[in-house]
Amino acid sequence: MSRTAELCCVQGRVRARSVSGAIRVEMTTNADLSAKSVSGRIHVTYPPGVRPSTRCRTLVGRTTIETDEGADCRCSVATVSGQVTVASAV
């Protein structure tokens, strides 16, 4: 069974895992994040001005990073099959 895990308005460290299903996280602070999936897209949003140190990996899929690189926090995202996006909220 495939489901989407949505975490909204997160203020602390996040560690999310999924075998089959998407992970969507909306951060509200510059906290560390780790998200992994075997099959599923991962989308992470940080507030404007947060510049995470980002490490993204996917074997089959596209990686899109729409934040400025920095050292405010660590963002590690990996999936075997799926799209990975790290973006700033508008």
Tab-separated table of C-alpha atoms in Angstrom:
chain	number	residue	atom	x	y	z
A	1	MET	CA	0.000	0.000	0.000
A	2	SER	CA	1.303	3.413	-0.952
A	3	ARG	CA	0.563	6.546	1.077
A	4	THR	CA	1.817	10.132	1.309
A	5	ALA	CA	3.326	11.334	4.585
A	6	GLU	CA	2.792	15.094	5.053
A	7	LEU	CA	4.464	16.994	7.870
A	8	CYS	CA	3.386	20.632	8.074
A	9	CYS	CA	4.714	23.502	10.189
A	10	VAL	CA	7.642	21.485	11.558
A	11	GLN	CA	9.822	23.359	14.073
A	12	GLY	CA	12.395	20.736	15.056
A	13	ARG	CA	14.645	18.025	13.682
A	14	VAL	CA	12.940	15.618	11.252
A	15	ARG	CA	13.714	12.029	10.321
A	16	ALA	CA	11.204	10.575	7.835
A	17	ARG	CA	11.254	7.151	6.156
A	18	SER	CA	8.997	5.529	3.540
A	19	VAL	CA	9.088	2.274	1.586
A	20	SER	CA	6.427	3.175	-0.972
A	21	GLY	CA	4.933	6.636	-0.905
A	22	ALA	CA	5.723	10.303	-1.051
A	23	ILE	CA	7.191	12.391	1.765
A	24	ARG	CA	6.299	16.083	1.962
A	25	VAL	CA	7.780	18.271	4.731
A	26	GLU	CA	7.161	21.966	5.374
A	27	MET	CA	9.812	23.292	7.763
A	28	THR	CA	9.199	26.517	9.713
A	29	THR	CA	12.730	26.869	11.163
A	30	ASN	CA	16.281	26.054	10.199
A	31	ALA	CA	16.251	22.548	11.714
A	32	ASP	CA	18.068	19.485	10.368
A	33	LEU	CA	16.156	17.049	8.170
A	34	SER	CA	16.765	13.501	6.944
A	35	ALA	CA	14.267	11.853	4.565
A	36	LYS	CA	14.601	8.505	2.777
A	37	SER	CA	12.290	6.543	0.496
A	38	VAL	CA	12.642	3.411	-1.592
A	39	SER	CA	9.926	4.383	-4.071
A	40	GLY	CA	8.376	7.813	-3.801
A	41	ARG	CA	8.915	11.491	-4.344
A	42	ILE	CA	10.335	13.685	-1.568
A	43	HIS	CA	9.543	17.404	-1.352
A	44	VAL	CA	11.031	19.628	1.388
A	45	THR	CA	10.253	23.314	1.865
A	46	TYR	CA	12.250	25.677	4.099
A	47	PRO	CA	11.195	29.200	5.090
A	48	PRO	CA	12.601	32.120	3.085
A	49	GLY	CA	16.147	33.026	4.079
A	50	VAL	CA	17.109	29.580	5.386
A	51	ARG	CA	20.180	28.255	3.553
A	52	PRO	CA	20.565	24.532	4.225
A	53	SER	CA	23.600	22.409	3.492
A	54	THR	CA	21.824	20.082	1.065
A	55	ARG	CA	22.668	16.528	0.044
A	56	CYS	CA	20.190	14.921	-2.375
A	57	ARG	CA	20.362	11.549	-4.120
A	58	THR	CA	18.093	9.562	-6.426
A	59	LEU	CA	18.912	6.648	-8.702
A	60	VAL	CA	15.867	7.037	-10.966
A	61	GLY	CA	14.371	10.525	-10.955
A	62	ARG	CA	15.160	14.207	-11.038
A	63	THR	CA	16.803	16.284	-8.304
A	64	THR	CA	15.798	19.932	-7.969
A	65	ILE	CA	17.350	22.287	-5.410
A	66	GLU	CA	15.691	25.710	-5.267
A	67	THR	CA	17.385	27.128	-2.168
A	68	ASP	CA	20.643	28.952	-1.678
A	69	GLU	CA	23.343	26.649	-0.311
A	70	GLY	CA	24.560	27.514	3.172
A	71	ALA	CA	25.228	26.179	6.649
A	72	ASP	CA	22.043	27.118	8.534
A	73	CYS	CA	21.061	23.435	8.864
A	74	ARG	CA	21.586	20.031	7.239
A	75	CYS	CA	19.155	18.564	4.714
A	76	SER	CA	19.821	14.984	3.572
A	77	VAL	CA	17.290	13.504	1.136
A	78	ALA	CA	17.536	10.181	-0.730
A	79	THR	CA	15.252	7.935	-2.758
A	80	VAL	CA	15.891	4.976	-5.026
A	81	SER	CA	13.068	5.838	-7.426
A	82	GLY	CA	11.404	9.244	-7.346
A	83	GLN	CA	11.802	12.969	-7.703
A	84	VAL	CA	13.628	14.969	-5.002
A	85	THR	CA	12.910	18.677	-4.437
A	86	VAL	CA	14.293	21.058	-1.804
A	87	ALA	CA	12.815	24.556	-2.097
A	88	SER	CA	12.243	27.827	-0.268
A	89	ALA	CA	8.691	28.787	0.608
A	90	VAL	CA	7.357	31.805	-1.185
